[in-house]
Amino acid sequence: MTEFFAYFQFPFVRYALIVGTLIALCSSLLGVTLVLRRFSFIGDGLSHVAFGAMAVAAIVGITNEMLLAMPVTIVCAVLLLKSGRNAKIKGDAAVAMISVGALAIGYLLMNVFPTSSNVSADVCTTLFGSMSILTLTNFEVWLCAGISVAVVVIYTIFYNKIFAVTFDESFSKATGVKSDAYNLVIAIVTAIVIVLAMKLVGSLLISALIIFPALSAMRVFKNFLSVTIASAVISVVCSITGILASILLKTPVGPTIVIADIVTFAGFFLAGMIKGAKRV
Amino acid sequence: MALLTCENLSLGYENNVVVKDLSFQVDAGDYLAIVGENGSGKSTLMKTVLGLIKPLFGKITFGEGLKKNEIGYLPQQTVVQKDFPASVWEVVLSGCLSKMGMRPFYSKEEKRLARENMRKMGVTSFEKRSYKELSGGQQQRVLLARALCATEKLILLDEPVSGLDPKVTAEMYETIKELNDGGTAIIMISHDVGAAIKYANKILHVAGNVFFGSTDEYLQSAAGKRFLAVTEEKYD
Ligand SMILES: Nc1ncnc2c1ncn2[C@@H]1O[C@H](COP(=O)(O)OP(=O)(O)O)[C@@H](O)[C@H]1O
Ligand SMILES: [Mg+2]
């Protein structure tokens, strides 16, 4: 136990916890809307795009990969959102095309222009996250913190609009609400959160961070505000638990967090069933 | 000048024309029923009036100071809503959103309006309950309260009684009638020509040959007689 607390002496552990908490908070907020609009797959597609962009950034030699990955992912998010409404290319097919394409290009580039001697370790790190959350630089911590706070503020400001557009887009549009603009905000914020979350869990596991807390909360809570709050709390708790567990058990950070999310989901699933059974 | 005037409208999707050459107008206080077979383009017409779809041809004008964001709407239910976590209060209040502009949170006045409309529609007692756990009739009342938050001038209802049992259907029609008596103009899509004739003062029959006129004129028209004969058979 003393060994456990000794870890907090290290600034990198504290940084990891701060950044982990903030990213978990952002992704869970967004998760509620994405899950309810059946847009979860867009999160998945975007994470692959972010992977491709990260690979390109590494090769070109940009020191902070996020600076390239962020704008590229945002552009793709906007395009995907537009194509979702386009009858000519089916929305889900467009997502699949872009995401598989980005994955292939990213992996190919990493092999053709290796930046280190161990390519497969690099790829693995980008896909599943790494201990990189424990090796954050001061600048990265501040960048993550700044962006996360901005995301939370934007979400709060647009909360009522996001609810209305998510619940019933045609009613909102019909009564003159600028739902296209709010959809754009949602798409951009999604892209930002995904690029941030890559640091924490790697690109293949981001969807878990977005989807599980929202699904857990929806098992038990029945109104939008409580689902949003519960989802945020669940996500933060799971993320902290996961990071601490991974340090103690020497397991990879990303998967450990995701397992914490899965266990929580199972718990909420049971709780929801018991609650439902009581009511009948 | 009328609240809403539609002239020579052609409606449809891309190159697929659904309805041609539709003209009608709705004055303040009117109750217009839109009738017609399934797939004849009633919902398409409503979405076009709301600006969700562009008309292929023709003109839609709003009058008497009616602004685009002063139309209430009760859509045909979408799938997403079925398991959506939202309380009755959250749903009704969201009707005020169009009044909000860039302001992020609801004002006291908007909350008061939402509360008043919940009372009008008789849904105050379950304001904290989850929308998805309500019966079909209760859900429709909640959506009506939301529409009233958006406007008191003109409300468009797309099959407001579909899936409701006869008793709840009758109550729903009465509620809509009361709204209309209170001065709100109503445009309602309905399968039920009987109810349309009983409550509406104008009828628009969307079909091969379009009919628009007062309810009395409709009863005299060929289209009306034919449609009535069919529906009466069905109910016998
Ligand atoms: N989004 C759409 N894209 C293309 N065609 C559509 C779409 N929605 C409806 N239609 C077609 O338009 C016609 C009219 O549909 P609709 O207005 O829903 O009929 P109603 O409400 O009178 O039953 C139908 O033939 C339908 O197949
Ligand atoms: Mg219809």
XYZ file of C-alpha atoms and ligand atoms in Angstrom:
544
model
C 0.000 0.000 0.000
C 2.788 2.409 0.869
C 4.303 1.503 -2.450
C 1.028 2.517 -4.055
C 1.043 5.979 -2.501
C 4.700 6.361 -3.278
C 3.680 6.505 -6.921
C 1.971 9.843 -6.382
C 5.365 11.323 -5.621
C 6.088 11.126 -9.306
C 4.820 14.038 -11.369
C 4.250 11.758 -14.389
C 1.706 9.714 -12.438
C -0.151 12.843 -11.426
C -0.044 14.157 -14.994
C -1.394 10.864 -16.295
C -4.274 10.981 -13.824
C -5.151 14.579 -14.666
C -5.066 14.041 -18.409
C -6.841 10.690 -18.109
C -9.652 12.227 -16.087
C -10.139 15.113 -18.499
C -10.148 12.914 -21.595
C -12.555 10.468 -19.977
C -14.849 13.357 -19.082
C -14.897 14.767 -22.636
C -15.391 11.465 -24.381
C -18.249 10.411 -22.126
C -20.135 13.685 -22.644
C -19.977 13.247 -26.362
C -20.758 9.549 -26.114
C -24.309 10.250 -24.959
C -25.181 12.134 -28.149
C -23.290 9.820 -30.474
C -24.875 6.676 -29.058
C -28.375 8.147 -29.095
C -28.090 9.249 -32.705
C -26.713 5.872 -33.757
C -23.476 7.638 -34.711
C -21.127 5.487 -32.640
C -19.572 4.104 -35.812
C -18.434 7.587 -36.828
C -16.284 7.713 -33.703
C -14.742 4.435 -34.743
C -14.043 5.636 -38.271
C -12.522 8.892 -37.083
C -10.145 7.114 -34.751
C -8.695 5.288 -37.752
C -8.307 8.565 -39.581
C -6.464 9.950 -36.583
C -4.196 6.878 -36.699
C -3.345 7.540 -40.349
C -2.684 11.206 -39.664
C -0.449 10.381 -36.693
C 1.582 8.039 -38.896
C 2.050 10.738 -41.523
C 3.009 13.272 -38.861
C 5.618 10.915 -37.423
C 7.195 10.416 -40.847
C 7.170 14.054 -41.828
C 8.835 14.656 -38.492
C 6.350 16.960 -36.819
C 7.312 16.917 -33.165
C 3.785 17.249 -31.850
C 1.733 14.834 -33.959
C -1.516 16.280 -32.700
C -0.926 19.466 -34.667
C -1.440 17.516 -37.893
C -3.844 14.847 -36.658
C -6.272 17.385 -35.210
C -7.116 19.369 -38.376
C -7.178 16.257 -40.593
C -9.582 14.475 -38.264
C -11.803 17.542 -37.986
C -12.081 17.805 -41.768
C -12.983 14.122 -42.010
C -15.574 14.482 -39.248
C -17.285 17.270 -41.146
C -17.190 15.296 -44.406
C -18.585 12.156 -42.756
C -21.375 14.093 -41.151
C -22.337 15.593 -44.503
C -22.183 12.233 -46.276
C -24.404 10.743 -43.579
C -27.228 12.765 -45.079
C -26.236 12.138 -48.639
C -28.373 9.454 -50.216
C -25.850 8.722 -52.970
C -23.137 7.259 -50.756
C -24.558 5.407 -47.791
C -23.308 7.003 -44.568
C -21.978 3.817 -43.002
C -20.274 2.755 -46.228
C -18.521 6.134 -46.413
C -17.271 5.734 -42.855
C -15.995 2.235 -43.615
C -14.219 3.464 -46.759
C -12.471 6.338 -45.034
C -11.539 4.400 -41.921
C -10.126 1.334 -43.661
C -8.335 3.548 -46.163
C -6.698 5.609 -43.433
C -5.671 2.486 -41.559
C -4.034 0.970 -44.630
C -2.210 4.166 -45.601
C -1.011 4.719 -42.048
C 0.353 1.199 -41.671
C 1.955 1.248 -45.103
C 3.707 4.552 -44.454
C 4.981 3.400 -41.089
C 6.573 0.403 -42.795
C 7.971 2.184 -45.830
C 9.421 5.079 -43.853
C 10.229 3.554 -40.475
C 11.033 6.199 -37.852
C 12.447 3.659 -35.434
C 13.937 0.182 -35.626
C 10.874 -1.526 -34.213
C 7.960 -0.797 -36.510
C 5.487 -3.290 -35.114
C 5.951 -1.914 -31.607
C 5.243 1.579 -32.978
C 2.091 0.397 -34.715
C 0.944 -1.476 -31.657
C 1.463 1.626 -29.547
C -0.580 3.801 -31.865
C -3.379 1.266 -32.100
C -3.707 0.207 -28.496
C -2.214 3.108 -26.594
C 0.952 2.780 -24.647
C 2.681 3.898 -21.560
C 2.961 7.185 -23.457
C 0.340 8.552 -21.115
C 3.048 8.173 -18.469
C 5.629 9.982 -20.551
C 3.668 13.143 -21.272
C 5.631 16.336 -21.570
C 4.617 19.425 -19.698
C 3.437 21.004 -22.935
C 1.219 18.032 -23.774
C -0.373 18.079 -20.349
C -1.255 21.753 -20.701
C -2.499 21.273 -24.262
C -4.718 18.365 -23.217
C -5.986 20.236 -20.200
C -6.727 23.373 -22.216
C -8.573 21.532 -24.964
C -10.529 19.402 -22.491
C -11.711 22.428 -20.578
C -12.744 24.051 -23.857
C -14.709 20.935 -24.823
C -16.535 20.860 -21.495
C -17.371 24.575 -21.763
C -18.643 24.179 -25.345
C -20.710 21.177 -24.325
C -22.268 23.091 -21.434
C -23.080 26.115 -23.574
C -24.666 23.962 -26.273
C -26.195 21.419 -23.891
C -29.835 22.405 -24.466
C -29.329 22.632 -28.205
C -27.563 19.295 -28.344
C -30.469 17.742 -26.454
C -33.085 19.155 -28.825
C -31.218 18.248 -32.001
C -30.449 14.759 -30.684
C -33.983 14.068 -29.499
C -35.788 15.212 -32.606
C -33.872 16.796 -35.422
C -36.835 17.402 -37.708
C -38.808 19.203 -35.021
C -35.807 21.389 -34.251
C -35.269 22.185 -37.903
C -38.952 22.789 -38.497
C -39.116 25.343 -35.698
C -36.166 27.250 -37.093
C -33.354 25.879 -34.941
C -30.065 25.907 -36.822
C -29.532 22.200 -36.421
C -26.915 21.991 -39.177
C -24.694 24.395 -37.279
C -25.075 22.394 -34.066
C -24.316 19.170 -35.920
C -21.136 20.813 -37.121
C -20.201 21.700 -33.554
C -20.812 18.089 -32.504
C -18.679 16.765 -35.376
C -15.768 19.079 -34.619
C -15.825 18.347 -30.912
C -15.953 14.609 -31.653
C -12.842 14.870 -33.800
C -11.001 16.832 -31.106
C -11.904 14.378 -28.387
C -10.808 11.420 -30.495
C -7.386 12.850 -31.215
C -6.965 13.611 -27.506
C -8.118 10.167 -26.471
C -5.575 8.486 -28.742
C -2.945 9.429 -26.154
C -4.835 7.601 -23.492
C -6.107 4.385 -25.015
C -4.836 4.256 -28.597
C -6.949 4.515 -31.694
C -8.621 1.093 -31.683
C -9.972 1.464 -28.170
C -11.317 5.023 -28.335
C -14.805 3.875 -29.229
C -14.962 2.000 -25.951
C -14.226 5.204 -24.061
C -16.997 6.989 -25.940
C -19.646 4.280 -25.937
C -19.435 2.295 -22.684
C -20.065 5.050 -20.112
C -23.123 6.298 -22.026
C -24.537 2.786 -22.418
C -23.958 2.035 -18.726
C -25.705 5.238 -17.652
C -28.656 4.586 -19.972
C -29.281 1.214 -18.294
C -30.201 2.862 -15.032
C -31.024 6.525 -15.644
C -33.991 7.683 -17.657
C -33.580 11.373 -18.333
C -31.001 13.194 -20.401
C -29.421 15.258 -17.643
C -28.914 12.340 -15.276
C -27.628 10.131 -18.101
C -25.116 12.839 -19.053
C -23.910 13.344 -15.484
C -23.801 9.630 -14.663
C -21.936 8.909 -17.872
C -19.306 11.523 -16.997
C -18.894 10.207 -13.448
C -18.684 6.571 -14.607
C -16.112 7.437 -17.235
C -13.899 9.418 -14.873
C -14.019 6.766 -12.154
C -13.230 3.975 -14.621
C -10.392 5.940 -16.122
C -8.755 6.675 -12.768
C -9.256 3.099 -11.621
C -7.807 1.824 -14.872
C -4.730 4.033 -14.755
C -3.968 3.140 -11.122
C -4.577 -0.556 -11.735
C -2.309 -0.533 -14.754
C 0.496 1.028 -12.741
C 0.114 -1.495 -9.932
C -0.398 -4.551 -12.132
C 2.023 -3.405 -14.846
C -0.644 -3.887 -17.523
C -1.103 -1.639 -20.595
C -3.081 1.504 -19.695
C -5.644 1.566 -22.532
C -6.971 -1.971 -22.261
C -7.067 -1.748 -18.463
C -9.304 1.326 -18.638
C -11.538 -0.359 -21.181
C -11.857 -3.431 -18.952
C -12.880 -1.186 -16.056
C -15.560 0.255 -18.386
C -16.765 -3.213 -19.369
C -17.022 -4.402 -15.777
C -18.961 -1.239 -14.898
C -21.289 -1.804 -17.826
C -22.007 -5.341 -16.607
C -22.790 -3.932 -13.169
C -25.150 -1.278 -14.523
C -26.770 -3.806 -16.826
C -27.666 -5.971 -13.806
C -28.777 -2.938 -11.800
C -31.010 -1.869 -14.671
C -32.579 -5.319 -14.851
C -33.242 -5.399 -11.114
C -34.697 -1.893 -11.213
C -36.900 -2.824 -14.171
C -38.078 -6.023 -12.492
C -39.064 -4.140 -9.320
C -41.202 -1.682 -11.205
C -43.291 -4.349 -12.935
C -53.772 38.060 -46.009
C -53.568 34.365 -45.123
C -51.226 32.782 -42.590
C -49.945 30.381 -45.191
C -50.386 30.376 -48.957
C -49.165 27.621 -51.252
C -49.329 28.155 -54.998
C -48.841 25.541 -57.711
C -46.626 23.387 -55.540
C -44.943 20.334 -56.966
C -43.432 18.087 -54.330
C -41.099 15.154 -54.334
C -37.603 13.861 -53.931
C -34.938 14.586 -56.555
C -36.561 13.559 -59.830
C -39.405 11.642 -58.292
C -42.488 13.886 -58.363
C -44.983 12.850 -55.699
C -47.658 15.568 -55.974
C -48.256 18.108 -58.727
C -49.915 21.485 -58.845
C -51.100 21.904 -55.288
C -52.631 25.218 -54.222
C -54.274 26.039 -50.920
C -54.307 28.596 -48.171
C -54.676 28.608 -44.410
C -56.098 31.617 -42.581
C -55.740 32.477 -38.902
C -57.985 30.192 -36.863
C -58.424 27.624 -39.650
C -58.502 23.877 -39.088
C -57.245 22.211 -42.269
C -57.369 18.445 -42.573
C -55.141 16.777 -45.140
C -56.513 13.424 -46.254
C -55.438 10.904 -48.871
C -54.232 7.357 -49.327
C -50.962 6.069 -47.878
C -47.985 7.236 -49.861
C -49.911 10.002 -51.602
C -47.483 12.638 -50.282
C -49.143 14.066 -47.172
C -46.036 13.908 -44.999
C -43.969 15.213 -47.895
C -46.274 18.228 -48.135
C -45.938 18.915 -44.432
C -42.156 18.684 -44.534
C -42.081 21.041 -47.483
C -44.208 23.619 -45.685
C -41.820 23.335 -42.745
C -38.840 23.914 -45.005
C -37.312 20.486 -44.376
C -37.592 19.704 -48.103
C -37.445 22.192 -50.973
C -40.459 22.270 -53.278
C -39.672 21.177 -56.848
C -41.840 23.973 -58.128
C -44.209 26.605 -56.777
C -44.303 29.099 -53.963
C -44.946 29.037 -50.209
C -45.597 32.348 -48.478
C -46.209 33.110 -44.830
C -48.396 36.058 -43.923
C -49.797 37.982 -40.972
C -46.376 38.311 -39.406
C -45.918 34.554 -39.081
C -42.207 33.828 -38.890
C -40.557 30.626 -39.921
C -39.759 29.731 -36.335
C -43.366 30.218 -35.245
C -44.694 26.932 -36.547
C -45.220 24.036 -34.178
C -44.861 20.501 -35.460
C -45.891 17.060 -34.283
C -43.930 14.627 -36.438
C -44.764 11.029 -37.216
C -42.722 9.231 -34.574
C -39.155 8.347 -35.402
C -37.357 5.190 -34.316
C -34.638 6.982 -32.366
C -37.131 8.366 -29.896
C -38.338 4.965 -28.740
C -35.527 4.361 -26.233
C -34.352 7.913 -25.677
C -33.635 8.881 -22.063
C -35.563 12.119 -21.677
C -37.991 13.296 -19.033
C -41.320 14.850 -19.990
C -40.055 18.187 -18.657
C -36.941 18.070 -20.835
C -38.971 17.268 -23.950
C -41.568 19.996 -23.418
C -38.976 22.621 -22.543
C -37.028 21.856 -25.713
C -39.953 23.374 -27.640
C -38.806 26.800 -26.418
C -35.425 26.395 -28.072
C -36.304 28.331 -31.202
C -37.000 31.404 -29.074
C -33.603 31.188 -27.462
C -31.268 32.320 -30.242
C -27.675 32.249 -29.047
C -28.584 32.274 -25.357
C -27.325 29.005 -23.800
C -29.917 28.424 -21.056
C -33.694 28.711 -20.718
C -35.122 31.848 -19.138
C -37.684 31.947 -16.310
C -40.297 33.031 -18.828
C -39.604 30.026 -21.057
C -39.824 27.645 -18.113
C -43.131 29.217 -17.139
C -44.418 28.762 -20.684
C -43.383 25.096 -20.644
C -45.151 24.558 -17.310
C -48.298 26.258 -18.576
C -48.425 24.160 -21.722
C -47.896 20.974 -19.726
C -50.894 21.956 -17.635
C -52.950 22.705 -20.744
C -52.171 19.271 -22.156
C -52.699 17.539 -18.809
C -49.220 16.084 -18.518
C -48.039 17.998 -15.435
C -48.523 14.995 -13.136
C -45.828 13.023 -14.912
C -43.349 15.778 -15.700
C -40.498 13.837 -14.071
C -41.283 10.526 -15.772
C -39.349 9.206 -18.694
C -40.907 10.006 -22.055
C -40.345 6.520 -23.425
C -42.253 4.871 -20.579
C -45.475 6.755 -21.286
C -48.408 5.356 -23.262
C -48.827 6.415 -26.888
C -51.562 8.905 -26.026
C -49.548 10.467 -23.223
C -46.528 10.783 -25.509
C -48.592 12.607 -28.130
C -49.810 15.054 -25.476
C -46.240 15.714 -24.402
C -45.251 16.410 -28.013
C -48.253 18.707 -28.393
C -47.165 20.638 -25.309
C -43.725 20.953 -26.880
C -45.227 22.229 -30.136
C -47.230 24.804 -28.173
C -44.021 26.068 -26.607
C -42.758 26.843 -30.098
C -45.890 28.733 -31.168
C -49.523 29.493 -30.550
C -50.204 30.560 -34.118
C -49.941 27.491 -36.340
C -49.426 23.834 -35.510
C -48.848 21.032 -38.006
C -49.813 17.536 -36.899
C -48.722 14.460 -38.834
C -51.138 11.616 -38.011
C -51.517 12.586 -34.358
C -53.810 9.664 -33.512
C -52.074 6.788 -35.292
C -51.654 3.851 -32.922
C -54.016 5.242 -30.272
C -57.073 3.335 -29.040
C -60.532 4.765 -29.846
C -61.107 6.412 -26.466
C -57.705 8.128 -26.420
C -58.161 9.072 -30.077
C -61.427 10.848 -29.267
C -59.760 12.702 -26.371
C -56.878 13.716 -28.614
C -59.272 15.113 -31.240
C -61.094 17.072 -28.532
C -57.817 18.514 -27.256
C -56.833 19.602 -30.750
C -60.271 21.130 -31.232
C -59.892 23.093 -27.992
C -56.555 24.424 -29.197
C -58.202 25.498 -32.427
C -61.058 27.175 -30.529
C -58.398 29.025 -28.556
C -57.197 30.622 -31.810
C -54.388 28.310 -32.942
C -54.566 27.407 -36.618
C -54.252 23.649 -37.176
C -53.069 21.627 -40.143
C -53.635 17.951 -39.475
C -52.885 14.886 -41.546
C -55.408 12.149 -40.918
C -56.488 8.802 -42.297
C -59.807 9.264 -40.636
C -62.040 11.184 -43.040
C -64.872 10.981 -40.536
C -62.900 12.957 -37.981
C -61.642 15.348 -40.649
C -65.208 16.207 -41.641
C -66.340 16.505 -38.044
C -63.598 18.858 -36.851
C -61.974 20.645 -39.783
C -63.374 23.628 -41.657
C -61.175 23.042 -44.711
C -60.089 19.871 -46.409
C -57.191 19.162 -48.724
C -57.389 15.821 -50.482
C -53.979 14.859 -51.838
C -54.407 12.312 -54.601
C -54.460 11.939 -58.359
C -56.854 14.838 -58.650
C -56.297 17.269 -55.808
C -59.246 18.735 -53.953
C -59.085 21.827 -51.795
C -62.060 23.615 -50.291
C -64.342 23.899 -47.310
C -65.631 20.789 -45.598
C -69.107 21.287 -47.068
C -67.724 21.566 -50.588
C -65.735 18.405 -49.974
C -68.870 16.454 -49.038
C -70.429 17.457 -52.376
C -67.352 16.687 -54.447
C -66.731 13.473 -56.353
C -63.500 12.795 -54.499
C -65.181 13.229 -51.138
C -68.075 10.972 -52.000
C -65.814 8.257 -53.284
C -63.506 8.417 -50.276
C -66.413 8.456 -47.841
C -67.997 5.402 -49.442
C -64.730 3.510 -49.107
C -64.150 4.427 -45.494
C -67.712 3.687 -44.485
C -67.380 0.215 -45.954
C -64.255 -0.310 -43.929
C -65.948 0.604 -40.668
C -69.074 -1.532 -41.241
N -36.969 10.454 -48.123
C -37.597 10.040 -49.235
N -36.916 9.879 -50.398
C -37.531 9.488 -51.531
N -38.842 9.206 -51.601
C -39.596 9.337 -50.487
C -39.010 9.752 -49.243
N -39.996 9.801 -48.308
C -41.132 9.425 -48.930
N -40.901 9.149 -50.245
C -41.913 8.753 -51.221
O -42.823 9.802 -51.400
C -44.146 9.316 -51.479
C -45.031 10.025 -50.484
O -44.655 9.696 -49.165
P -45.333 10.362 -47.896
O -45.349 11.832 -48.081
O -44.630 9.841 -46.684
O -46.813 9.776 -47.957
P -47.979 9.861 -46.873
O -47.507 10.628 -45.695
O -49.116 10.508 -47.598
O -48.334 8.441 -46.528
C -44.070 7.811 -51.291
O -44.194 7.213 -52.555
C -42.718 7.569 -50.719
O -42.210 6.361 -51.200
Mg -47.093 10.057 -43.668
